[in-house]
XYZ file of C-alpha atoms in Angstrom:
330
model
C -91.424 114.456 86.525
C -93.053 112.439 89.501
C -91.339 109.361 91.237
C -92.838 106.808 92.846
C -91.110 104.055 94.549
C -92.443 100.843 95.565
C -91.178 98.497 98.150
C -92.953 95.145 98.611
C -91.844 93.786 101.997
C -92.730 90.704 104.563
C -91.985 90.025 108.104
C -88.540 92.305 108.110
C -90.079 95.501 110.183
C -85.892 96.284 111.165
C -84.979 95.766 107.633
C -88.158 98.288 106.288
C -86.950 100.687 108.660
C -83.756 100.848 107.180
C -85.076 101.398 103.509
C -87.313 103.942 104.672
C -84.417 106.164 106.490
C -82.308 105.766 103.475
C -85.789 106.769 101.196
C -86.009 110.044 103.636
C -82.336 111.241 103.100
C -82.620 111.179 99.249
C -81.308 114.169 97.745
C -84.084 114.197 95.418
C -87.046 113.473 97.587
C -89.447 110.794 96.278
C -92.716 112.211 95.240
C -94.550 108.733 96.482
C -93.374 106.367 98.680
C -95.536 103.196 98.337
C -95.270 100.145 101.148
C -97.003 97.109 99.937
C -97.479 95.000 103.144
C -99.244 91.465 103.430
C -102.487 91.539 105.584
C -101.678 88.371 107.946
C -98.169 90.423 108.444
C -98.546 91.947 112.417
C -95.262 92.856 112.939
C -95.096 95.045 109.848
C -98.386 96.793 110.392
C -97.366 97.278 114.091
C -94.330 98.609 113.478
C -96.287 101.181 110.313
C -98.582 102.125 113.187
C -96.442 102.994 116.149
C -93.362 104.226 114.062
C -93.945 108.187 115.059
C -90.591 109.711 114.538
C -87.681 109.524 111.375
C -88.212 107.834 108.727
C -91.955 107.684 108.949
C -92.368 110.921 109.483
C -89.782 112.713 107.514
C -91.769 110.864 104.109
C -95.132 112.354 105.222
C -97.711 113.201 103.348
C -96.115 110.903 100.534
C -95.871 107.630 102.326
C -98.761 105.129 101.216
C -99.259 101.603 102.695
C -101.062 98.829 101.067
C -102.383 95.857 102.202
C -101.909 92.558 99.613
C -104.233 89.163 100.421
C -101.966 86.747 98.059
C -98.752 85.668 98.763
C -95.657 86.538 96.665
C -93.500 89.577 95.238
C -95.225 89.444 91.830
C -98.985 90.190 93.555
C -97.666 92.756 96.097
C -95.416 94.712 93.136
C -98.855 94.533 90.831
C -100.930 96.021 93.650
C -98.602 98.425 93.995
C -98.202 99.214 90.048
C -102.180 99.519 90.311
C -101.678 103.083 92.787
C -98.571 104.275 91.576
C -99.049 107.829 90.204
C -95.413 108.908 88.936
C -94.058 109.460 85.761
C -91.412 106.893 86.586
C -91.800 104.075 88.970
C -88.978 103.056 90.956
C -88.968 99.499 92.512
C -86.175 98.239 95.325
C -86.577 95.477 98.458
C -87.272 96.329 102.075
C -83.689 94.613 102.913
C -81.840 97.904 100.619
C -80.901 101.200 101.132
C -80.615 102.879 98.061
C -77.836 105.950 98.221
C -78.350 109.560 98.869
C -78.410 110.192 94.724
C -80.187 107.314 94.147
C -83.587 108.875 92.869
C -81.717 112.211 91.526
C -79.857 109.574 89.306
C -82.469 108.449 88.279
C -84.230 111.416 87.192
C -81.438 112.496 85.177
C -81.508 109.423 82.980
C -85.540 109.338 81.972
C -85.263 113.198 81.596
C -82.383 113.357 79.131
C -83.558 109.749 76.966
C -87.328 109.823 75.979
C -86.648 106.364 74.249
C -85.543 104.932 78.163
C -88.179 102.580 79.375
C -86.066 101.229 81.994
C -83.100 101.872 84.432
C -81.068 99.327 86.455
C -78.708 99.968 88.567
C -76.096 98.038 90.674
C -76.680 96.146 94.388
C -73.794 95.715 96.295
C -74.086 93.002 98.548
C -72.752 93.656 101.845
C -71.543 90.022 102.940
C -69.342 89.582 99.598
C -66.546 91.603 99.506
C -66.549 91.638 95.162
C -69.563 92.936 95.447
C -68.442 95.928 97.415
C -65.963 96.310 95.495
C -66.992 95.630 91.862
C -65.267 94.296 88.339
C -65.891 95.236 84.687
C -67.728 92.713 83.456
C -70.887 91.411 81.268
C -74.074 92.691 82.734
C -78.025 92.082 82.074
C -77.690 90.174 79.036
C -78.873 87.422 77.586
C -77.300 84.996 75.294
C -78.295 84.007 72.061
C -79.043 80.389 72.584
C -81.292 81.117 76.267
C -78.735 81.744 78.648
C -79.244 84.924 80.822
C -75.962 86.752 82.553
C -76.895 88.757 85.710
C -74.120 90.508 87.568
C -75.805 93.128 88.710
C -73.978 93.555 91.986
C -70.885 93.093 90.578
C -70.828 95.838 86.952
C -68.561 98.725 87.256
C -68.203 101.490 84.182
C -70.242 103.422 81.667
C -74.076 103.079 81.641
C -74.660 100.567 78.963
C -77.808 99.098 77.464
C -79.049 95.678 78.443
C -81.825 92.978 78.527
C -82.245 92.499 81.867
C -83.244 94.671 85.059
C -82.579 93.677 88.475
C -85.772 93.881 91.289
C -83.863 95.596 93.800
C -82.913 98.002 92.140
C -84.839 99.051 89.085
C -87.459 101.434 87.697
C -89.596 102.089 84.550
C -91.153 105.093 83.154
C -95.094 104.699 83.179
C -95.637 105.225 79.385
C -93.839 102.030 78.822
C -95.295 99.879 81.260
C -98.787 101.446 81.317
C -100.437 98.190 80.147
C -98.349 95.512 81.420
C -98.091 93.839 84.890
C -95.782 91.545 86.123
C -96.916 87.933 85.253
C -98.910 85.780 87.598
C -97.837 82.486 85.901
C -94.608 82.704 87.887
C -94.163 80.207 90.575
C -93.516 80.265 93.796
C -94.756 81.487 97.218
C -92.617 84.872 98.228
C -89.333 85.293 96.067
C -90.974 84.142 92.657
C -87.289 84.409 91.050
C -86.579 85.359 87.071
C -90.261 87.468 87.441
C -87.663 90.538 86.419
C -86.297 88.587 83.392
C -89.947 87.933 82.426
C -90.726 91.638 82.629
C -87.432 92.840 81.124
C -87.993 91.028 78.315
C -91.204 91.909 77.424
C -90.418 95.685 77.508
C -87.576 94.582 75.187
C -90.392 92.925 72.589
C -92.351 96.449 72.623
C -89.114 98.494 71.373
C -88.262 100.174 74.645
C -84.450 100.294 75.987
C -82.923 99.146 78.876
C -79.885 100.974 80.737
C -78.233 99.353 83.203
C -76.028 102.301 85.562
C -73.655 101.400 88.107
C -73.435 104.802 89.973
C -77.823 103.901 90.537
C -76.503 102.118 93.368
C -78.479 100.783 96.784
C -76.547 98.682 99.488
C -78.249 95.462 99.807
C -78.567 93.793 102.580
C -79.949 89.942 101.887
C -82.684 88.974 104.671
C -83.772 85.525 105.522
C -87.207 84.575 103.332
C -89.724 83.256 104.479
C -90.892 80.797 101.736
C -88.977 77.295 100.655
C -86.858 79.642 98.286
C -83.664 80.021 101.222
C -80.811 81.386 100.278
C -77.165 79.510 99.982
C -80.045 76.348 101.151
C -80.890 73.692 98.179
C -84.641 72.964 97.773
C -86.167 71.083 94.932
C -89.354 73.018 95.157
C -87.499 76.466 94.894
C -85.908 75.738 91.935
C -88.030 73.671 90.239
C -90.176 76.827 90.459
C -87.185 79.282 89.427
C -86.420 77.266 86.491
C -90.180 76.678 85.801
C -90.155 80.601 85.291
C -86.598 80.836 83.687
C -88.087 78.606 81.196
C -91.258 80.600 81.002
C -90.360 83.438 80.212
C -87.614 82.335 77.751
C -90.319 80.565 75.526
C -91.965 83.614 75.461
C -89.338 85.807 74.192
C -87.025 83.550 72.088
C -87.634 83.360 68.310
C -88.947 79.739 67.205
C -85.727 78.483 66.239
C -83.901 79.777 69.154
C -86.412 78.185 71.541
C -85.395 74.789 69.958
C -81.521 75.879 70.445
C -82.448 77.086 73.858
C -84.176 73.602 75.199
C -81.153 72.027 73.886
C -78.747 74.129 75.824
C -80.607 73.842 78.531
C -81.089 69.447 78.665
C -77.339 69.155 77.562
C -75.457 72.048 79.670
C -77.348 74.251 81.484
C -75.954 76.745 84.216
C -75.433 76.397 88.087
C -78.628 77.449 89.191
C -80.263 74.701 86.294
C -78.245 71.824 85.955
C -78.097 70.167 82.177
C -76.239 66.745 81.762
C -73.195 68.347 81.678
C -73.479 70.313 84.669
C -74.582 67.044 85.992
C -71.569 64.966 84.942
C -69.244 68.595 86.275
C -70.142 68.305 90.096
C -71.163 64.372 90.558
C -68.282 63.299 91.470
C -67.931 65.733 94.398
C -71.538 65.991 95.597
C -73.162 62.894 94.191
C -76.710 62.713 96.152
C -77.072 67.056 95.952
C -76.050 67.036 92.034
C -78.907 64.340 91.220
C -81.192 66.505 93.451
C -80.847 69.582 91.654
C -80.493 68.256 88.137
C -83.466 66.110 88.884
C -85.473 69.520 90.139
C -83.689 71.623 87.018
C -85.526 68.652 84.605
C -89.208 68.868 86.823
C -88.570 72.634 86.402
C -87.503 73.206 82.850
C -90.830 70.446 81.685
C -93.346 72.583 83.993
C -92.283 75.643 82.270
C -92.625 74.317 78.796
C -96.124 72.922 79.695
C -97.425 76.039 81.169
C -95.625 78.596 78.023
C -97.957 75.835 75.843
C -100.890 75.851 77.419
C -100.977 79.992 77.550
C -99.943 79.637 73.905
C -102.446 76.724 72.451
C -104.979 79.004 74.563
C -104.167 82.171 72.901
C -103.122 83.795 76.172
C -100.599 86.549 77.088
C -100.608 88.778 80.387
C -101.927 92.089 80.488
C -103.329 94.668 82.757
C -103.103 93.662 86.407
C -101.247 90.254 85.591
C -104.618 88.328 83.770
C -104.556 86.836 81.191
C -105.467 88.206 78.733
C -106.780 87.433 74.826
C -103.358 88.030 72.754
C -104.316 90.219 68.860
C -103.021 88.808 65.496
């Protein structure tokens, strides 16, 4: 069985380095190493071209760099699918390290379950403390009426099956994503967040399972972006974009009466991250100006999504190879 992993990165040479060092001590070695870097990006290439000693060099011949014209994770992880020539193809961010097992981990699961299309595993984020240390809890699922749990960095216990894969940290056997890409509908111009729930999903439609593992573990290290999407920053653009691609890929998946159930939930409660009226109603009284912001973006969001999942719909559209659209059978 040959890995490949795939690391999509932007501006964050340090952070690459870091990856790459924790890539070269893997106890399983990777078979390809893949670097998908943006062409206007100097500092990356620079630091690619005068890098001579470890990690660069401990990863040769199998280190690969590509250079990606449009902007955003989705286009560099699809020209990155496009080369990838391992049995199993192993995504994670230039801001982790995975751990020394990491890959051999990983291995071990796709060679003992022929049914496994993908493997998650958990993050732990090194500036919160419960993510270092971890609780049992719900992880990768999503709700019967539209609303997705995460907790990625946060699962401890048995591997368990799920519904949704994290990007940091997951990989897919080739056989099961052979003809899909990840979609090119999503929004936004670096993080494009939820394009994981939009790919998890779909594997889910075509029969394959999920595993999510908490001993897969990389250390993540969260790096400034460099996009409107900023982290612990509000932005009506960023999430009017996430939940444009929440709602997406939700359409997409959801049974017709559960889409009905799921627009519901999502005008009249919705989560944190997309407020509904009664998130709305929650946090007013403490943040007033902010909770009309982001229920106001949530709204813009959640109507962009359901225009675009029509429009791909009344066309007869679905993604396929390399992302296009594609003419959908039956």
């Amino acid at each position: 069985m040959k890995l490949t992993v795939i690391i999509p990165t932007y501006c964050r040479a340090d952070d690459l380095r870091r990856c790459l060092a924790a890539l070269a001590e893997q106890v399983r070695s990777p078979d390809e190493v893949i670097v998908v870097v943006r062409d206007t990006d100097c500092d990356t290439w620079s630091f690619l071209a005068s890098e001579k000693g470890f990690p660069l060099q401990n990863l040769q011949p199998n280190l690969r760099t590509l250079s990606v014209a449009l902007p955003g994770v989705v286009a560099a992880m699809n020209r990155g699918l496009d080369a990838a020539q391992g049995d199993v193809v192993c995504f994670t961010d230039d801001d982790a390290a995975p751990h020394p097992d990491w890959l051999q981990r990983i291995e071990q699961h796709f060679l003992a379950d022929p049914q496994l299309g993908g493997l998650g595993g958990r993050d732990r984020i090194q500036h919160l403390p419960e993510s270092l240390t971890g609780r049992p809890c719900t992880v990768g699922k999503l709700q019967w009426f539209g609303r997705p749990i995460g907790n990625h960095h946060l699962g401890l216990g048995a591997a368990r099956e799920v519904d949704i894969l994290k990007g940091v940290n997951m990989s897919f056997r080739r056989t099961a994503i052979a003809h899909r890409r990840f979609d090119t509908r999503m929004r936004g111009a670096g993080a494009q967040v939820h394009f994981e729930l939009a790919f998890s999903l779909a594997l889910r439609r075509d029969g394959w399972r999920l595993v999510y593992d908490p001993a897969v573990l990389v250390d993540h290290y969260p790096a400034p972006r460099f996009d409107e999407d900023q982290r612990h920053q509000f932005s009506a653009i960023a999430r009017q974009n996430a939940v444009h691609n929440e709602t997406l890929a939700l359409l997409e998946h959801l049974p017709p009466a559960q889409r009905g159930i799921f627009l519901l939930y999502a005008l009249l409660l919705g989560h944190r991250d997309a407020f509904g009226l009664a998130q709305l109603v929650r946090y007013f009284p403490q943040q007033r100006d902010l909770a009309m912001r982001q229920w106001a973006a949530a709204m813009q969001g959640r109507w962009q999504g359901v225009q675009t999942w029509w429009k791909s719909r009344k066309r007869g559209l679905g993604t396929g190879v390399g992302g296009q659209e594609l003419e959908m059978g039956g």
